[in-house]
PDB file of C-alpha atoms in Angstrom:
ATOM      1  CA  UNK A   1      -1.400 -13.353  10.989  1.00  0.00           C
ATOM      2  CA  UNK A   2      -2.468 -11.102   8.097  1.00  0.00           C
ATOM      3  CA  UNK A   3      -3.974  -8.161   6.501  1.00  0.00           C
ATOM      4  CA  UNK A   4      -8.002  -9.350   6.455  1.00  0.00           C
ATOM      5  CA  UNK A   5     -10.222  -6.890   5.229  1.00  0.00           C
ATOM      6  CA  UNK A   6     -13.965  -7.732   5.013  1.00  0.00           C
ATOM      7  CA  UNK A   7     -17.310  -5.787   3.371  1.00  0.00           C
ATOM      8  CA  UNK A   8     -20.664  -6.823   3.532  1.00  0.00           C
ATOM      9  CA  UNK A   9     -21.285  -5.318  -0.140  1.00  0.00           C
ATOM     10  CA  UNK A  10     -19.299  -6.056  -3.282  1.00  0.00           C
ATOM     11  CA  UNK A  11     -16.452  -3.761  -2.886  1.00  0.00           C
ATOM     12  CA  UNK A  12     -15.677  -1.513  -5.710  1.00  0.00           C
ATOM     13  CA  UNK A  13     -11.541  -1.927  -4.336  1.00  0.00           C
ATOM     14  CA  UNK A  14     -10.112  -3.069  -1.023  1.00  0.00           C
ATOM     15  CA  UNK A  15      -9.339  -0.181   1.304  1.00  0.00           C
ATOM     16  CA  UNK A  16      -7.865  -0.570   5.183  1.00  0.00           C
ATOM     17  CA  UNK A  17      -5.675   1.728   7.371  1.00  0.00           C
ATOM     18  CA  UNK A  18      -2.353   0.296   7.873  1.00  0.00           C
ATOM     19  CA  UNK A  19       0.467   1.816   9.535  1.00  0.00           C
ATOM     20  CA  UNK A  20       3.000   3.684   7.542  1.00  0.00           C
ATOM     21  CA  UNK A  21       6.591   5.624   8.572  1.00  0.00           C
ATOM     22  CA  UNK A  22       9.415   7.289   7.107  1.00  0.00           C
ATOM     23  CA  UNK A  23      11.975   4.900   6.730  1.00  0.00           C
ATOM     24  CA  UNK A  24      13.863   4.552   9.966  1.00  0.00           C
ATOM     25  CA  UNK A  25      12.196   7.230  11.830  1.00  0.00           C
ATOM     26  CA  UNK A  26       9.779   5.220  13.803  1.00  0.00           C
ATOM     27  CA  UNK A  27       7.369   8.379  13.202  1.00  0.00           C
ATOM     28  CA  UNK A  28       4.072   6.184  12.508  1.00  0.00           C
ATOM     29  CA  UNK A  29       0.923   6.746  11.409  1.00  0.00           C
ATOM     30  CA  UNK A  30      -2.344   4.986   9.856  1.00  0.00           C
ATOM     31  CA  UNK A  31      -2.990   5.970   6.228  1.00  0.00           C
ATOM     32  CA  UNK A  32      -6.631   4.599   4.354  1.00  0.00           C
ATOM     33  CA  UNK A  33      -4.793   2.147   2.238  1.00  0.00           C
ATOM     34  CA  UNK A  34      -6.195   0.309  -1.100  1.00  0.00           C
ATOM     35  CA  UNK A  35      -4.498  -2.962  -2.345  1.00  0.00           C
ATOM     36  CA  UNK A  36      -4.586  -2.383  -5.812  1.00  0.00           C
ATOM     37  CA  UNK A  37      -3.137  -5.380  -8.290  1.00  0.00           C
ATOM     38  CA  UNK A  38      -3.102  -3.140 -11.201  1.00  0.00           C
ATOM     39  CA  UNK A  39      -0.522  -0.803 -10.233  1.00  0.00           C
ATOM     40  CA  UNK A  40       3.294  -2.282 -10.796  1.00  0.00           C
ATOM     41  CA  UNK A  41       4.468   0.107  -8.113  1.00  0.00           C
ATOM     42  CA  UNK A  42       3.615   1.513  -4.369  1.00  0.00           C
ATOM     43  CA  UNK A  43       2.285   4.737  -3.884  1.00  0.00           C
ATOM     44  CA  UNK A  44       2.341   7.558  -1.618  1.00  0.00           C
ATOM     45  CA  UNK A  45       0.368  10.637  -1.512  1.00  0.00           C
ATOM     46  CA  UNK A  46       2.748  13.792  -2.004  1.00  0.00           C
ATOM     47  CA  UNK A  47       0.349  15.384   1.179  1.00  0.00           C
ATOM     48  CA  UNK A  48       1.492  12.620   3.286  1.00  0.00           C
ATOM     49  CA  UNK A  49       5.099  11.835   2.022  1.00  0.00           C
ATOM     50  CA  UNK A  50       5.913  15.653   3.012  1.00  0.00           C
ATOM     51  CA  UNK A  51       3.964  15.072   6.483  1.00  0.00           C
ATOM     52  CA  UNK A  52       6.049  11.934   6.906  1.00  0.00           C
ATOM     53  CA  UNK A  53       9.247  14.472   6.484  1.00  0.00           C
ATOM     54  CA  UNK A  54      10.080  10.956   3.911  1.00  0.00           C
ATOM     55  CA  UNK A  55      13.254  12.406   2.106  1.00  0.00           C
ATOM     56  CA  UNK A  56      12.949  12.291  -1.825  1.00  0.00           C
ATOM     57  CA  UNK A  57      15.578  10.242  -3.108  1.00  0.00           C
ATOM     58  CA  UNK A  58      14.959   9.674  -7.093  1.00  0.00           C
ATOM     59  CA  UNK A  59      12.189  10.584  -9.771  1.00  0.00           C
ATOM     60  CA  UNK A  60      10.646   7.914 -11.731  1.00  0.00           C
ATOM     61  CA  UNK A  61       8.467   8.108 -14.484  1.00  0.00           C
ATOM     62  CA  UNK A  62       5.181   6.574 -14.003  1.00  0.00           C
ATOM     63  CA  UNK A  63       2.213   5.923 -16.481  1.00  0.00           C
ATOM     64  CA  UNK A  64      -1.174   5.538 -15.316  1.00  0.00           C
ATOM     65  CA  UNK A  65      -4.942   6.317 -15.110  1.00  0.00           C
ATOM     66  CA  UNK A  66      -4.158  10.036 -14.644  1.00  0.00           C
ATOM     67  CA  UNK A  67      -1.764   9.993 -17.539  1.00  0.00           C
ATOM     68  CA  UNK A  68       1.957  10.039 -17.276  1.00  0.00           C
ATOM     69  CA  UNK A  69       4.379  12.538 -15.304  1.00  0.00           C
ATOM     70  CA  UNK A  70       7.716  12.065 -13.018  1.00  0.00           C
ATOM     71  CA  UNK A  71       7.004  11.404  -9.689  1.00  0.00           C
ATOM     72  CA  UNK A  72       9.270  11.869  -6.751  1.00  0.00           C
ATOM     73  CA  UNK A  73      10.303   8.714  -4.719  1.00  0.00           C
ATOM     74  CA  UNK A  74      10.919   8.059  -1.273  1.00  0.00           C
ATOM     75  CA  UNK A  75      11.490   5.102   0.804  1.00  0.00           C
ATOM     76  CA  UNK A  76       9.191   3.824   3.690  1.00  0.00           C
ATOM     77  CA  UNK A  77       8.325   1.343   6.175  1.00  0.00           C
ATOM     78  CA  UNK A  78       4.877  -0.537   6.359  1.00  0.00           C
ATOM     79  CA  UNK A  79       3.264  -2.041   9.117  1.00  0.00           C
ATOM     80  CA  UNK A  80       1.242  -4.875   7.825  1.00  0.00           C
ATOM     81  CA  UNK A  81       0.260  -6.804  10.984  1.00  0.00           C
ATOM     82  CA  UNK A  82       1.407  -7.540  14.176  1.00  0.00           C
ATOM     83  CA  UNK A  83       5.500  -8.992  13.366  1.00  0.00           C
ATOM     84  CA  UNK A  84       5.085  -7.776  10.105  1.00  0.00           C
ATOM     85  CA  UNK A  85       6.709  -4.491   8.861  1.00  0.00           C
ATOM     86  CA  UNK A  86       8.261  -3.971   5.406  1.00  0.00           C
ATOM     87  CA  UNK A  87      11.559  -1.842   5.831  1.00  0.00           C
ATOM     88  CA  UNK A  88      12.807   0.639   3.545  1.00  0.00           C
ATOM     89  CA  UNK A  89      10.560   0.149   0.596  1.00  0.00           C
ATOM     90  CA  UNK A  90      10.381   2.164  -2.349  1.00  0.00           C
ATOM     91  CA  UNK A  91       7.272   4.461  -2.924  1.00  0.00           C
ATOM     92  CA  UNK A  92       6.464   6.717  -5.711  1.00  0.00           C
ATOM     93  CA  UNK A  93       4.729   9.962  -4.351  1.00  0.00           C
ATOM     94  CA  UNK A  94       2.133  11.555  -5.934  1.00  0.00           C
ATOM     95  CA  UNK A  95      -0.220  14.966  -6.330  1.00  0.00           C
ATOM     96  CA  UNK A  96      -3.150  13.184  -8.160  1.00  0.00           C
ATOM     97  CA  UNK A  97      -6.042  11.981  -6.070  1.00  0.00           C
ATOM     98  CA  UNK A  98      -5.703   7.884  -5.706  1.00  0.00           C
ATOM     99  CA  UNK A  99      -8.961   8.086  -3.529  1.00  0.00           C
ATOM    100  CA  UNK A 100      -6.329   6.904  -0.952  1.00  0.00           C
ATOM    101  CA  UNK A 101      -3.089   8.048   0.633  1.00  0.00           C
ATOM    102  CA  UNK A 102      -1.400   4.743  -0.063  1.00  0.00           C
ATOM    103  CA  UNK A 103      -1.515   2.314  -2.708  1.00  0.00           C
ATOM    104  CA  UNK A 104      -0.372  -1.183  -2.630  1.00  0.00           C
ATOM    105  CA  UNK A 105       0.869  -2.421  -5.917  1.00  0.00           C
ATOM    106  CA  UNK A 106       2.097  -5.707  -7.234  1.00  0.00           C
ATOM    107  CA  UNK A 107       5.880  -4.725  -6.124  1.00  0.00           C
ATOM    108  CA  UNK A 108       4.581  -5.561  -2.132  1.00  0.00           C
ATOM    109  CA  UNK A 109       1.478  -8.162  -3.061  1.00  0.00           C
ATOM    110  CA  UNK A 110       4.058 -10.209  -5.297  1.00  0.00           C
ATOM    111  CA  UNK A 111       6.075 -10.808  -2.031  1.00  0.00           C
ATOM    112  CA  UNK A 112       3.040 -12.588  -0.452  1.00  0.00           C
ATOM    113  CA  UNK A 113      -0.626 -14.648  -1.050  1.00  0.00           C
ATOM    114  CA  UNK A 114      -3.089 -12.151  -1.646  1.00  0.00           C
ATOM    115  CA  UNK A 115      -6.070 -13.718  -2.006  1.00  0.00           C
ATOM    116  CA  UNK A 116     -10.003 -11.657  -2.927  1.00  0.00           C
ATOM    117  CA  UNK A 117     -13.276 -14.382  -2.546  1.00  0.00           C
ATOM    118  CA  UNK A 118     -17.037 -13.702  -1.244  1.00  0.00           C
ATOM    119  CA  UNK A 119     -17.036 -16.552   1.561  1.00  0.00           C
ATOM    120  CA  UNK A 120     -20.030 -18.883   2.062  1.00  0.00           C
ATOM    121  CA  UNK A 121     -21.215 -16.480   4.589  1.00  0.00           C
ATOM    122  CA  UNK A 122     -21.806 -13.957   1.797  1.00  0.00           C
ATOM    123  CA  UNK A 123     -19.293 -11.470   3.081  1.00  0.00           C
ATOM    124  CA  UNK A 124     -16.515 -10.505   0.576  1.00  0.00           C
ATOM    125  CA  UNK A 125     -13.177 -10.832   1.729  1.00  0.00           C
ATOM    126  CA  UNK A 126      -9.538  -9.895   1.472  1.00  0.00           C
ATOM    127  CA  UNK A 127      -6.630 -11.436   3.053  1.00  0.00           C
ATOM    128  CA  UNK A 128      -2.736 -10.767   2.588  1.00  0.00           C
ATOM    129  CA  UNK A 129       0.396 -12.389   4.222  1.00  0.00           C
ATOM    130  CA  UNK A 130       3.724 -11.772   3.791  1.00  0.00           C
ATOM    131  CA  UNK A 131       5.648 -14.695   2.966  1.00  0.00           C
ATOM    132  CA  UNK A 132       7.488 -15.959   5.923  1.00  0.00           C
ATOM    133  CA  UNK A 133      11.154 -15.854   4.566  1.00  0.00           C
ATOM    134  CA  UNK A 134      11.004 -12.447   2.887  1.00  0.00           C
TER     135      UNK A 134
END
């Protein structure tokens, strides 16, 4: 199994709802989610982290394309796919508009094959698996 996410036109990122919760609550929810390989770190809007009732745990600073600025961090779980949650991950929450609620950076697709191709079909297409022994 595994995040698939397909367009018929060339996407200008690769957006899905996945399931997120505050870590341990069991209190989920979808979230419009972009897999983004140029941010280092996961991301959580501050709207939903305060919805989530996800308890702030650290500040981190964070550089970006909206400039630079401490953001508060929380840990979550994600809901990938069926038999696949992440547990008590680390998310940086944030008031600037991602065009999202949740990014996915490198931190979560560098534990798994996360692959972007237009098929022979002509559909573009994103796929993303957890490696099995994470």
């Amino acid at each position: 199994m595994c995040v698939q996410i397909i367009n018929k036109e060339k996407p200008f990122d690769f957006r899905t709802d996945l399931k997120i919760s505050a870590a341990s609550k069991n209190n989920w929810i979808p979230a419009e989610t972009i897999f983004d390989t140029d941010a280092e770190v996961s991301s959580i809007s501050e709207e939903l982290r305060a919805y989530l009732g996800a308890r702030i745990i650290d500040t981190q600073y964070m550089k970006g394309t909206n400039g630079a600025d401490w953001n508060n961090v929380c840990f979550l779980d994600l809901k990938l796919y069926k038999g696949c949650i992440i547990k008590n991950h680390r998310f940086t929450s944030t008031t600037h508009d991602m065009g999202c609620h949740v990014i996915i950076g490198m931190d979560i697709i560098s534990r798994g094959d996360f692959h972007s191709f237009r098929d022979s079909d002509g559909l573009y297409k994103c796929t993303f698996r957890v490696y099995e022994n994470e």
